[in-house]
PDB file of N, CA and C in Angstrom:
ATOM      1  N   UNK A   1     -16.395   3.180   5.915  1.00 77.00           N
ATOM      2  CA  UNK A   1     -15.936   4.355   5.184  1.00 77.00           C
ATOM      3  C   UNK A   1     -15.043   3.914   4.025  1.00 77.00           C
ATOM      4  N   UNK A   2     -15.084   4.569   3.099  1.00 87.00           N
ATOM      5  CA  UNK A   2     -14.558   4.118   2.027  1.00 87.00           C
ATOM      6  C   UNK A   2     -13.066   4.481   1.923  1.00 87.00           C
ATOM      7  N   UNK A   3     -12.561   5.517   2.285  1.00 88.00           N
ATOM      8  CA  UNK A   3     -10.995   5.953   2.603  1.00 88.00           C
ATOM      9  C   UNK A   3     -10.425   4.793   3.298  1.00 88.00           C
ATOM     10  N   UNK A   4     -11.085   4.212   4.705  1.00 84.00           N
ATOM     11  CA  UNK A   4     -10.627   3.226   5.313  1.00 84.00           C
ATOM     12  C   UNK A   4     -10.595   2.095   4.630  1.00 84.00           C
ATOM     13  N   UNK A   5     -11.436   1.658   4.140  1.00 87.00           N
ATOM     14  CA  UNK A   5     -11.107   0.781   3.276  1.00 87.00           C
ATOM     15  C   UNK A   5     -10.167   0.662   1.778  1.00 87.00           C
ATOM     16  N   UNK A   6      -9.957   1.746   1.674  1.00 90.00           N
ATOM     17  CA  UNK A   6      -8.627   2.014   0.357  1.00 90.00           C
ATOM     18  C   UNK A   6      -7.294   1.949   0.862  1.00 90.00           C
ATOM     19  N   UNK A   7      -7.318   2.585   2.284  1.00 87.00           N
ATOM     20  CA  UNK A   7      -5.707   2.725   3.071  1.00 87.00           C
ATOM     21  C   UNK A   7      -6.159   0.921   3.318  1.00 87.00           C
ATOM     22  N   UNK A   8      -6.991   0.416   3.988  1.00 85.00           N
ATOM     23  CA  UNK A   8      -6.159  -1.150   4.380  1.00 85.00           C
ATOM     24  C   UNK A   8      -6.194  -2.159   3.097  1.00 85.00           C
ATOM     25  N   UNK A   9      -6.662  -2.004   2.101  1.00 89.00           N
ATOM     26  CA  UNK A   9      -6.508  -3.010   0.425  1.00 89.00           C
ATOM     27  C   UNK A   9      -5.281  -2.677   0.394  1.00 89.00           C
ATOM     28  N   UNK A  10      -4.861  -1.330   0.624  1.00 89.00           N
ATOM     29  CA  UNK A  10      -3.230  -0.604   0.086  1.00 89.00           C
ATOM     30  C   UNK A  10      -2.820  -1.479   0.731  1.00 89.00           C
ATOM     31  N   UNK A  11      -2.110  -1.329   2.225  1.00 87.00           N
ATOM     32  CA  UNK A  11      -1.744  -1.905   3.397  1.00 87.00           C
ATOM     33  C   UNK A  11      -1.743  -3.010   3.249  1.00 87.00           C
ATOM     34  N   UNK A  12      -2.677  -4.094   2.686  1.00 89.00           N
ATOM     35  CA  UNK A  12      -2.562  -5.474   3.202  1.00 89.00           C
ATOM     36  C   UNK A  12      -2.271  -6.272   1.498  1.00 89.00           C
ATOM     37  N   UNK A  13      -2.593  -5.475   0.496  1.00 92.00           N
ATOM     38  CA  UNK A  13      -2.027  -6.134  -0.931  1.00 92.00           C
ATOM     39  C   UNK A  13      -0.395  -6.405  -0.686  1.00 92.00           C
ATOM     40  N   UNK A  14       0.400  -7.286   0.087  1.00 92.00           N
ATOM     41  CA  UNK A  14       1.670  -7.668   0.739  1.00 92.00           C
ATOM     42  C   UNK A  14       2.325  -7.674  -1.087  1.00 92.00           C
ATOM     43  N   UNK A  15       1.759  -8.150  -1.967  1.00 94.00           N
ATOM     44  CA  UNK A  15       2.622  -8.644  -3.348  1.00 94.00           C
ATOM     45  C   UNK A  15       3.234  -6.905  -4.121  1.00 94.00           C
ATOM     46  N   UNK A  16       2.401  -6.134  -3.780  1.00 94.00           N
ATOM     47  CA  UNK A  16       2.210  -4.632  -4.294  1.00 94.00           C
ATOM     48  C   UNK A  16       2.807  -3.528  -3.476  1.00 94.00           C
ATOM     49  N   UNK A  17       3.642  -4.023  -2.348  1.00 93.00           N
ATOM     50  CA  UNK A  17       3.769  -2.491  -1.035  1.00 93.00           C
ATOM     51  C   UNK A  17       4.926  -1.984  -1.746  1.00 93.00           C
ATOM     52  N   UNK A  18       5.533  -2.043  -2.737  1.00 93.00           N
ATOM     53  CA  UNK A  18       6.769  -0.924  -3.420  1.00 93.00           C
ATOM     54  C   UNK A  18       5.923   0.458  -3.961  1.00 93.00           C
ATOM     55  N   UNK A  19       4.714  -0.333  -4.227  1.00 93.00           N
ATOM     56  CA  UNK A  19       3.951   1.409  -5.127  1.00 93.00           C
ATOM     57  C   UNK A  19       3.799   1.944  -3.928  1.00 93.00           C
ATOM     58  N   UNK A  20       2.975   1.943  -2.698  1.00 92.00           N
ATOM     59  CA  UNK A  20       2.816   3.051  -2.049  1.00 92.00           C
ATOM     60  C   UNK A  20       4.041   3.356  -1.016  1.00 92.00           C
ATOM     61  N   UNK A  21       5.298   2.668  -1.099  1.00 91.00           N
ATOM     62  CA  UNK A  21       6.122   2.636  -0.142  1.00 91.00           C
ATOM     63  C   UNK A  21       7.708   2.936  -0.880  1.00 91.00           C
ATOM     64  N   UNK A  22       7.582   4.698  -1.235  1.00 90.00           N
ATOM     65  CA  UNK A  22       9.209   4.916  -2.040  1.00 90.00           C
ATOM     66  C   UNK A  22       9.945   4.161  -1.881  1.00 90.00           C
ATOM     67  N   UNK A  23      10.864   4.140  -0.219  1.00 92.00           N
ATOM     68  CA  UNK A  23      12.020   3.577  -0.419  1.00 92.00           C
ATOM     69  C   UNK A  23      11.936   2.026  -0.244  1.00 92.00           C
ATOM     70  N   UNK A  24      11.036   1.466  -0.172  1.00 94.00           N
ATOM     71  CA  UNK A  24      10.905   0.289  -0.755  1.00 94.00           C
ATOM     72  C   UNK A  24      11.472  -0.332  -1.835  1.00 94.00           C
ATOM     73  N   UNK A  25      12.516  -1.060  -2.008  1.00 94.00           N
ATOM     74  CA  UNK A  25      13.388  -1.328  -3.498  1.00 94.00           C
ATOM     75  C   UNK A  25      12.501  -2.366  -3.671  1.00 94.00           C
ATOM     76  N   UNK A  26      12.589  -3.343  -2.966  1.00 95.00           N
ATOM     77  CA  UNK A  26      12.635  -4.356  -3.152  1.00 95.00           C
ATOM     78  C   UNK A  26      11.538  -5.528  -1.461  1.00 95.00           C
ATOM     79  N   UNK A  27      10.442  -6.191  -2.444  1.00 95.00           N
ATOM     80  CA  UNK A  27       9.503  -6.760  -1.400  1.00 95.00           C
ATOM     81  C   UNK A  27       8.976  -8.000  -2.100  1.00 95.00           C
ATOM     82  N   UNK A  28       9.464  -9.266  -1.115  1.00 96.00           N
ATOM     83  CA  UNK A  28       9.020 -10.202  -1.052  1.00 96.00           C
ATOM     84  C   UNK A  28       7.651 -10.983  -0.443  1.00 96.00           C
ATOM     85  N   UNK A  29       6.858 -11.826  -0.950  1.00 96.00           N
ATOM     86  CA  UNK A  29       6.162 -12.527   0.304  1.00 96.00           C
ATOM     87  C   UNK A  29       6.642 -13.418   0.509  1.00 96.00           C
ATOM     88  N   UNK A  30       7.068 -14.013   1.372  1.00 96.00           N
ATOM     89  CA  UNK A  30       8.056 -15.054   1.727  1.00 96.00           C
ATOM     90  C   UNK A  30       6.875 -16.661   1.874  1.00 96.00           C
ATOM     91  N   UNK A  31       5.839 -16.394   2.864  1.00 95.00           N
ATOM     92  CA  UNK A  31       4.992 -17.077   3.197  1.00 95.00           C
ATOM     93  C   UNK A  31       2.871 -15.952   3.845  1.00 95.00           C
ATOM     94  N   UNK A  32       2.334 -16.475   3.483  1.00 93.00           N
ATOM     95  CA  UNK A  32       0.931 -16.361   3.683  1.00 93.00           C
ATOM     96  C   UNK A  32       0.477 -16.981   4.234  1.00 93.00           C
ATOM     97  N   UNK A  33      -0.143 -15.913   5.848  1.00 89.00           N
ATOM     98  CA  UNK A  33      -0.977 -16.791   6.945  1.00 89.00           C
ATOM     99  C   UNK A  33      -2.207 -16.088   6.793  1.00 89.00           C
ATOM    100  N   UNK A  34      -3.330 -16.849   7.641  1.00 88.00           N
ATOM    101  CA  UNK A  34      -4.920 -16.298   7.011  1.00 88.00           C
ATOM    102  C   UNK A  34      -5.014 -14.940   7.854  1.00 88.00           C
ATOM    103  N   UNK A  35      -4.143 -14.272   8.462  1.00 88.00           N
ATOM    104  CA  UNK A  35      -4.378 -12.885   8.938  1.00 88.00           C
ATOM    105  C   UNK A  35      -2.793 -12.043   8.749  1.00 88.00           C
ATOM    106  N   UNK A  36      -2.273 -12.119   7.992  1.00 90.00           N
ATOM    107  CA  UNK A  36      -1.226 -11.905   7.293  1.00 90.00           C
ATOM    108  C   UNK A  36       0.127 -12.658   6.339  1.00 90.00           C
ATOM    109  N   UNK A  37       1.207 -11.603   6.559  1.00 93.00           N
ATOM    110  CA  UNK A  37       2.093 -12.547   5.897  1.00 93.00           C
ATOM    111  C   UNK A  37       3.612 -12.654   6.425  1.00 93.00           C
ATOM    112  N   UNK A  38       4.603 -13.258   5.936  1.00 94.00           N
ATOM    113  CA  UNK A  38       5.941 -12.704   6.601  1.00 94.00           C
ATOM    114  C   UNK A  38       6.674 -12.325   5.038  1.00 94.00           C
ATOM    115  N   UNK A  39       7.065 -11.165   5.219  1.00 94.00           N
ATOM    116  CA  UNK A  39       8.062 -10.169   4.226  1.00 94.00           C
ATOM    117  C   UNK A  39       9.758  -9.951   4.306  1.00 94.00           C
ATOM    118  N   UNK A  40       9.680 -10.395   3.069  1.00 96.00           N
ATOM    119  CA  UNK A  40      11.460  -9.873   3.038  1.00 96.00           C
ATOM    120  C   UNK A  40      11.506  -8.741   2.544  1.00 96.00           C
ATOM    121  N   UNK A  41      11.883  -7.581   3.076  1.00 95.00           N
ATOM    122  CA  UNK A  41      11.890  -6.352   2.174  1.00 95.00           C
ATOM    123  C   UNK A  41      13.521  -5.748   1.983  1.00 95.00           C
ATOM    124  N   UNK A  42      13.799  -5.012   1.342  1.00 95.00           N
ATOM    125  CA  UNK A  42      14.790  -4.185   0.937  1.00 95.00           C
ATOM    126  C   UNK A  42      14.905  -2.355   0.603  1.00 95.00           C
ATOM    127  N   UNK A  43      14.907  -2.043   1.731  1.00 94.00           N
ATOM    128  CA  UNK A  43      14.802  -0.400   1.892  1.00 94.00           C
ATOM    129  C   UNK A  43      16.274   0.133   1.274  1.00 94.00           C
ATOM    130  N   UNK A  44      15.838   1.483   0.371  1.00 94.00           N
ATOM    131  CA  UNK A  44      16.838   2.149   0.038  1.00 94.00           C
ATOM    132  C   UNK A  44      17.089   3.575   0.246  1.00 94.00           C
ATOM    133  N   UNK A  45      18.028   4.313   0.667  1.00 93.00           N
ATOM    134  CA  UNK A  45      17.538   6.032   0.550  1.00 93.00           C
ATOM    135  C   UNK A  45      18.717   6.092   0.704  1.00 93.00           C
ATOM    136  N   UNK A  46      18.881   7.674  -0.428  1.00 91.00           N
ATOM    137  CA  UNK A  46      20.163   8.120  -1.284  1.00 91.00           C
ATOM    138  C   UNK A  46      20.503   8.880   0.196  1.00 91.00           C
ATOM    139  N   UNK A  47      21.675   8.651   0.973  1.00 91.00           N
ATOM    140  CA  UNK A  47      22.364   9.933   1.786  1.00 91.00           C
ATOM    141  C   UNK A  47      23.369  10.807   1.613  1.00 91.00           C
ATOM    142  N   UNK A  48      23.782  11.140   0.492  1.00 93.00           N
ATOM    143  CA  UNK A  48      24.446  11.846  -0.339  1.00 93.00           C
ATOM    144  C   UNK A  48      25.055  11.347  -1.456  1.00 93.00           C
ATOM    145  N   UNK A  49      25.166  12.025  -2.698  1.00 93.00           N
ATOM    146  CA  UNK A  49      25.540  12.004  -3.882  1.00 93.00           C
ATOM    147  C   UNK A  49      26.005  10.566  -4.098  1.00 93.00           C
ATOM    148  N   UNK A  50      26.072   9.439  -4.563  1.00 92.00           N
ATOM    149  CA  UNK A  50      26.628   8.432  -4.978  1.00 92.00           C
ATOM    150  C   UNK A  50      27.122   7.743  -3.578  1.00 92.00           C
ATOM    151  N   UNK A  51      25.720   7.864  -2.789  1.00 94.00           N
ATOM    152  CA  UNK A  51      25.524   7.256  -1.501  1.00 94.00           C
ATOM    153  C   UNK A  51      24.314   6.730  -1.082  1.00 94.00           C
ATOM    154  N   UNK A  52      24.113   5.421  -1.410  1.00 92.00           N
ATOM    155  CA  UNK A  52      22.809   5.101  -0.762  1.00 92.00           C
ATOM    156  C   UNK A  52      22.929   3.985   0.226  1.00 92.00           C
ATOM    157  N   UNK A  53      21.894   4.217   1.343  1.00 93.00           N
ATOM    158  CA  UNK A  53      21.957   3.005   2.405  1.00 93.00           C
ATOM    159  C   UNK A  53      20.891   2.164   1.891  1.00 93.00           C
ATOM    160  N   UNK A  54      21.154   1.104   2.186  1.00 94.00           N
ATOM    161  CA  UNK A  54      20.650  -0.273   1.958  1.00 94.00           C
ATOM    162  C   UNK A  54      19.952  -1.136   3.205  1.00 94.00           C
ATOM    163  N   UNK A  55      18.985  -1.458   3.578  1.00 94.00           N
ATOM    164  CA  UNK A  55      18.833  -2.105   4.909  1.00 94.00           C
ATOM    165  C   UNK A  55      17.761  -3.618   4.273  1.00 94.00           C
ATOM    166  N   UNK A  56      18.390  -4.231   4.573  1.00 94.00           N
ATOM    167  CA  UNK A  56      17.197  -5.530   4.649  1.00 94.00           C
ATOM    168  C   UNK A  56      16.806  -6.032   5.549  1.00 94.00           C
ATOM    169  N   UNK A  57      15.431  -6.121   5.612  1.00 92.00           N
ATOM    170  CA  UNK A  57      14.308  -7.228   6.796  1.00 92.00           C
ATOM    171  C   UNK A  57      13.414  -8.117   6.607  1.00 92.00           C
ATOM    172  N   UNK A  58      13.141  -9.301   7.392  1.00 93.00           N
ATOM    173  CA  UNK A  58      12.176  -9.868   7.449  1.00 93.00           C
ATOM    174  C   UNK A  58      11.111  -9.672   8.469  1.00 93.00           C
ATOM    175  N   UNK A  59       9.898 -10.144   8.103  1.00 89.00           N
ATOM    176  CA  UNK A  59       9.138  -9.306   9.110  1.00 89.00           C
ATOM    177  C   UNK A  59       8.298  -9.638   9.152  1.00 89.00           C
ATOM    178  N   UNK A  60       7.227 -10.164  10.143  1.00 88.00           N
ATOM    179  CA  UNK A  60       5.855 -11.200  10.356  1.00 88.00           C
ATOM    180  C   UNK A  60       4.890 -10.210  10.518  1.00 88.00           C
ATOM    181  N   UNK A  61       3.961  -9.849   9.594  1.00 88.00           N
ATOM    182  CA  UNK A  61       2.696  -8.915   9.354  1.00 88.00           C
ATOM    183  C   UNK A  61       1.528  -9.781  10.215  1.00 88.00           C
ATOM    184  N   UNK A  62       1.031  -9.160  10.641  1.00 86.00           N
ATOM    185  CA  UNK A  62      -0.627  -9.684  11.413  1.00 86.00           C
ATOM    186  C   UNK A  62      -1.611  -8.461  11.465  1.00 86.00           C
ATOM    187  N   UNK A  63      -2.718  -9.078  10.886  1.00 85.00           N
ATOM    188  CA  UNK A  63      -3.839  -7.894  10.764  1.00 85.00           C
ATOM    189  C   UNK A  63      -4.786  -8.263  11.815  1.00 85.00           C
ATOM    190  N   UNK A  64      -5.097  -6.912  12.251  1.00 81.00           N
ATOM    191  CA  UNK A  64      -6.119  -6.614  13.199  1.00 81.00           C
ATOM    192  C   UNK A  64      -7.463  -5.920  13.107  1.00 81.00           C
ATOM    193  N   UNK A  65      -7.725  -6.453  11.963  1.00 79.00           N
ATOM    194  CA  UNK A  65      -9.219  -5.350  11.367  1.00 79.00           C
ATOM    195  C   UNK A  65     -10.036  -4.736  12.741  1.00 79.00           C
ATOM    196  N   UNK A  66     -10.068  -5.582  13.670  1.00 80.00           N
ATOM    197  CA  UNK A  66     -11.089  -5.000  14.471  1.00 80.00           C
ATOM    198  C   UNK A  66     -10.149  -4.016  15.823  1.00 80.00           C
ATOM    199  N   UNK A  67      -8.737  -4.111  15.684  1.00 75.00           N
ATOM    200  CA  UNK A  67      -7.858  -3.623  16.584  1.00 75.00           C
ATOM    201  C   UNK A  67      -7.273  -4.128  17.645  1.00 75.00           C
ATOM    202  N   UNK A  68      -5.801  -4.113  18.113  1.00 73.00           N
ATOM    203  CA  UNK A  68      -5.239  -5.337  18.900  1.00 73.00           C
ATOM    204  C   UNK A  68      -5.688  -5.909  19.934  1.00 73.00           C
ATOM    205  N   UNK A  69      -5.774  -6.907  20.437  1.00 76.00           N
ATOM    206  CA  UNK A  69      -6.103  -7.222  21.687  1.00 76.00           C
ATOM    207  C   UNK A  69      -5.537  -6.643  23.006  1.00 76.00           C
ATOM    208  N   UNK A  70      -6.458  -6.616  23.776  1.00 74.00           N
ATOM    209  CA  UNK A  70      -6.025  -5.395  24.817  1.00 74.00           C
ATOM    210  C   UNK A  70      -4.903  -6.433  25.566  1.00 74.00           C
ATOM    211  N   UNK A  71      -4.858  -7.762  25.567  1.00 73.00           N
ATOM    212  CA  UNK A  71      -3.649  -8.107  26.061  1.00 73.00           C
ATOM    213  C   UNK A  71      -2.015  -7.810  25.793  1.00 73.00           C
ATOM    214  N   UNK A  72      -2.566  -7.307  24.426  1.00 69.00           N
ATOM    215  CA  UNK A  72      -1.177  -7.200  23.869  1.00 69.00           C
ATOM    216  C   UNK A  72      -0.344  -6.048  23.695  1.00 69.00           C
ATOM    217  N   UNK A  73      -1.165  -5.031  24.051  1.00 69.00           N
ATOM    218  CA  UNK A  73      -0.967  -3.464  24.029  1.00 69.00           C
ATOM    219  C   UNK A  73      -0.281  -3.599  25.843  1.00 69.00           C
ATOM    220  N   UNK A  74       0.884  -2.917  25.656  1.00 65.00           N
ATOM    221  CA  UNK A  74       1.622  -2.606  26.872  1.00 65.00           C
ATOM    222  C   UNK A  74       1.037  -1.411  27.567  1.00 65.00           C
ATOM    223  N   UNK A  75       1.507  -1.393  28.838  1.00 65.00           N
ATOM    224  CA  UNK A  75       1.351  -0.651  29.743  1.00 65.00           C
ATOM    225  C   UNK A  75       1.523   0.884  28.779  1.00 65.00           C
ATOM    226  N   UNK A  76       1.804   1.963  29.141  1.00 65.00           N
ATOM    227  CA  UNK A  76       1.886   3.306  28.397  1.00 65.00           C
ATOM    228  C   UNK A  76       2.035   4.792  28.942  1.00 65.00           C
ATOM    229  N   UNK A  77       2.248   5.319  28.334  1.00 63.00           N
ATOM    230  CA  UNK A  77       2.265   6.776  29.687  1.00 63.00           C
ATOM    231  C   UNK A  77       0.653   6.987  28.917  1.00 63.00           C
ATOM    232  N   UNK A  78       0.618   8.263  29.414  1.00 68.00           N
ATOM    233  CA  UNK A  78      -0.730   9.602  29.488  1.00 68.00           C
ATOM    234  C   UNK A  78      -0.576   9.933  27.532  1.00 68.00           C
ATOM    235  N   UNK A  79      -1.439  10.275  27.101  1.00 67.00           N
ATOM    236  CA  UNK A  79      -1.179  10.704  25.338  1.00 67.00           C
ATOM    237  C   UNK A  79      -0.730  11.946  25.406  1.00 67.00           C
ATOM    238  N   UNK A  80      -0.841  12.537  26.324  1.00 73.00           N
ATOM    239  CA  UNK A  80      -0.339  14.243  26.530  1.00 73.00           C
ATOM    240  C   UNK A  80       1.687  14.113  27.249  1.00 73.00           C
ATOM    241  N   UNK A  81       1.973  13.319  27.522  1.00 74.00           N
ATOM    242  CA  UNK A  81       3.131  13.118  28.362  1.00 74.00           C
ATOM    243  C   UNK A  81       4.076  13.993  27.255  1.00 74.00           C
ATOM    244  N   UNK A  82       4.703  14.420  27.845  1.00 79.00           N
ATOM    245  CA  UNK A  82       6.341  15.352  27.226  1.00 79.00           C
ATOM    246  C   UNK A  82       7.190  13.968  26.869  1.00 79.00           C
ATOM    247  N   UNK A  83       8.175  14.858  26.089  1.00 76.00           N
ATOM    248  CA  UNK A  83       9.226  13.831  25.423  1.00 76.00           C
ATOM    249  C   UNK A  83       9.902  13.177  27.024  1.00 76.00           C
ATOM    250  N   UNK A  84      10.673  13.660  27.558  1.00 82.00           N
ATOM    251  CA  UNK A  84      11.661  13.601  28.454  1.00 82.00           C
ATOM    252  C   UNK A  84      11.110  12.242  29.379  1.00 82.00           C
ATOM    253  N   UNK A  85       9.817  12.501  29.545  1.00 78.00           N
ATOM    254  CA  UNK A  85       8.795  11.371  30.560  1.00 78.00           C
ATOM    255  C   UNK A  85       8.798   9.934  29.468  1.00 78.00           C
ATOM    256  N   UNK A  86       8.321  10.321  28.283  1.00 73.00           N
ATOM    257  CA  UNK A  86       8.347   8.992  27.455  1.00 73.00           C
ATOM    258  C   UNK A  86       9.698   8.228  27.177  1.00 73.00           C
ATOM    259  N   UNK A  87      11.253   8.891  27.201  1.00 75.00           N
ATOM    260  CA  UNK A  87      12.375   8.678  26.803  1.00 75.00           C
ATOM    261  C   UNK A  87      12.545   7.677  28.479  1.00 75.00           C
ATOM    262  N   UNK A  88      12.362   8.266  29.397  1.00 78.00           N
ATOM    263  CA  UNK A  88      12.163   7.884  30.806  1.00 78.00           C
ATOM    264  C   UNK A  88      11.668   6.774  31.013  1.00 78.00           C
ATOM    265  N   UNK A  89      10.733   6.390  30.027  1.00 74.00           N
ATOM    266  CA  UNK A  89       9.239   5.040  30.536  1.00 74.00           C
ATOM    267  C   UNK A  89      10.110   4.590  29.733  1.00 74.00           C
ATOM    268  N   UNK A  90      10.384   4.505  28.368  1.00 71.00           N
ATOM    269  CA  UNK A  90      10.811   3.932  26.990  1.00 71.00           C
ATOM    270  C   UNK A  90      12.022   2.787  27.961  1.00 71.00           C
ATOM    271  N   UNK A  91      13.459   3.837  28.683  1.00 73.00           N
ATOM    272  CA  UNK A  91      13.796   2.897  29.073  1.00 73.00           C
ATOM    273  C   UNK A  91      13.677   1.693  29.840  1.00 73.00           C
ATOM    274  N   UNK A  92      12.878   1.457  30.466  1.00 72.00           N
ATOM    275  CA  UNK A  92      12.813   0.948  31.356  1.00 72.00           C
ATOM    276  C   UNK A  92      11.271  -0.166  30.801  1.00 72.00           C
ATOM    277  N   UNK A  93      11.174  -0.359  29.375  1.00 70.00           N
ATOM    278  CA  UNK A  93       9.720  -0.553  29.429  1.00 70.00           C
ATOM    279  C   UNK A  93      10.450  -2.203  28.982  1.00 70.00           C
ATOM    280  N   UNK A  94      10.149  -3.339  29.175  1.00 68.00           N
ATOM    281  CA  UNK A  94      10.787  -4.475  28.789  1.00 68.00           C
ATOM    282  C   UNK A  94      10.570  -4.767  28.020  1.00 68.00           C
ATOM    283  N   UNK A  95      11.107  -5.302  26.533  1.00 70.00           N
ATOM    284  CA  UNK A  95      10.466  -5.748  25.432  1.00 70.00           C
ATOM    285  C   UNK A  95       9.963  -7.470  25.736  1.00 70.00           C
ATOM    286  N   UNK A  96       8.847  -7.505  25.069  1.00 71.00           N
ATOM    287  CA  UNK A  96       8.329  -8.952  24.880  1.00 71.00           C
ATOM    288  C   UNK A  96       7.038  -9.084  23.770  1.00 71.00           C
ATOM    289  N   UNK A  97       7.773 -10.379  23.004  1.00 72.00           N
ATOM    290  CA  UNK A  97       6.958 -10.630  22.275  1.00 72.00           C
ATOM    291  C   UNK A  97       5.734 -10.190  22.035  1.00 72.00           C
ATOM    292  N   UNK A  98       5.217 -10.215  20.884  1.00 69.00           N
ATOM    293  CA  UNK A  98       3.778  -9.888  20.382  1.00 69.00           C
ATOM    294  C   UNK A  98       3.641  -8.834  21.504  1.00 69.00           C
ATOM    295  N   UNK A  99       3.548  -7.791  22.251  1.00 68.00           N
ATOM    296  CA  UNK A  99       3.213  -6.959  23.430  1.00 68.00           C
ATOM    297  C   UNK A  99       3.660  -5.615  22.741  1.00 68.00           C
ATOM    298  N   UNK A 100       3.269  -4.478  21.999  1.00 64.00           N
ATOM    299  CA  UNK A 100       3.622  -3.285  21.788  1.00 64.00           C
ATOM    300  C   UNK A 100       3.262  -2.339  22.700  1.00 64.00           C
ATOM    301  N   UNK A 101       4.248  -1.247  23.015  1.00 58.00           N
ATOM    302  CA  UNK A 101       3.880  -0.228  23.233  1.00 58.00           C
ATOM    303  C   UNK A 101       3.467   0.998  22.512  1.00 58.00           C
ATOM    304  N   UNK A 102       2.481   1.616  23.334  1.00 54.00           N
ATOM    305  CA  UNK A 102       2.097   3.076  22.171  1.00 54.00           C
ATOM    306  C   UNK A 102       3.566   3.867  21.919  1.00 54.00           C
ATOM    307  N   UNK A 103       3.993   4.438  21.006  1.00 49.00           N
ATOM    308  CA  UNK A 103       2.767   4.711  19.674  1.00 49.00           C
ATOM    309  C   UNK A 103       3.036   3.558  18.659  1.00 49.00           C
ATOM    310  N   UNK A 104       3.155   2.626  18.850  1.00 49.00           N
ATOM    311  CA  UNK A 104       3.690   1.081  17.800  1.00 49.00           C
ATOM    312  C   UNK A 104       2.106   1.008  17.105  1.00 49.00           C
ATOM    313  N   UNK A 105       1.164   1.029  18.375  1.00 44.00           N
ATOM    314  CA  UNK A 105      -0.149   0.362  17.637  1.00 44.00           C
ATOM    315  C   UNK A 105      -0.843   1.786  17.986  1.00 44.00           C
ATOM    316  N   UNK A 106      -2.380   0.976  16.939  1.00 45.00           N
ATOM    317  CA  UNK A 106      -2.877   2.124  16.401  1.00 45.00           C
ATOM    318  C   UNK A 106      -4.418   1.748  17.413  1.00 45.00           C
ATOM    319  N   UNK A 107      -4.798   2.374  18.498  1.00 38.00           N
ATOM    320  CA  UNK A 107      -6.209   1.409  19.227  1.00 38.00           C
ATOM    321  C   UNK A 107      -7.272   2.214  19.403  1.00 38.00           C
TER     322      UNK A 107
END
């Protein structure tokens, strides 16, 4: 499909993510691996009048054209679950490497 393919050129042009990404000030490529990259970026947004927050990150991009490996997708509730049940799982869910939980990835 051709939409899909315009959102991931957007998405993965790493030298270009300030145009589709407002508060984006400021984006580096730091380094280029053959299924992504790692980014220094610099987020900005005004929180009142002659107030803006500033946040900087680095951040290791990996593309999944065909979608993550099911190893790496965490355990999860139900897609219908209420807030209160997910705030519930959320705590208790352990973080570890490369391993997301829904809604992080897209499968």
């Amino acid at each position: 499909d051709d939409a899909v393919e315009l959102v991931w050129n957007v998405m993965t042009d790493y030298e270009h993510l300030t145009k589709p990404v407002p508060n984006l000030v400021q984006n580096e490529v730091v380094e280029r691996y053959e299924n992504g990259a790692r980014l220094r970026q610099i987020g900005a947004a005004k929180i009142a009048p002659m107030i803006t927050f500033r946040a900087t990150t680095t951040l290791d991009v990996r593309e999944w054209p065909n979608g993550l490996p099911q190893e790496m997708e965490a355990d999860h509730l139900a897609d219908d679950a209420d807030s209160e049940s997910v705030r519930n799982f959320d705590r208790v869910l352990p973080l570890q490497w490369d391993v997301f939980p829904r809604p992080y990835i897209i499968t």
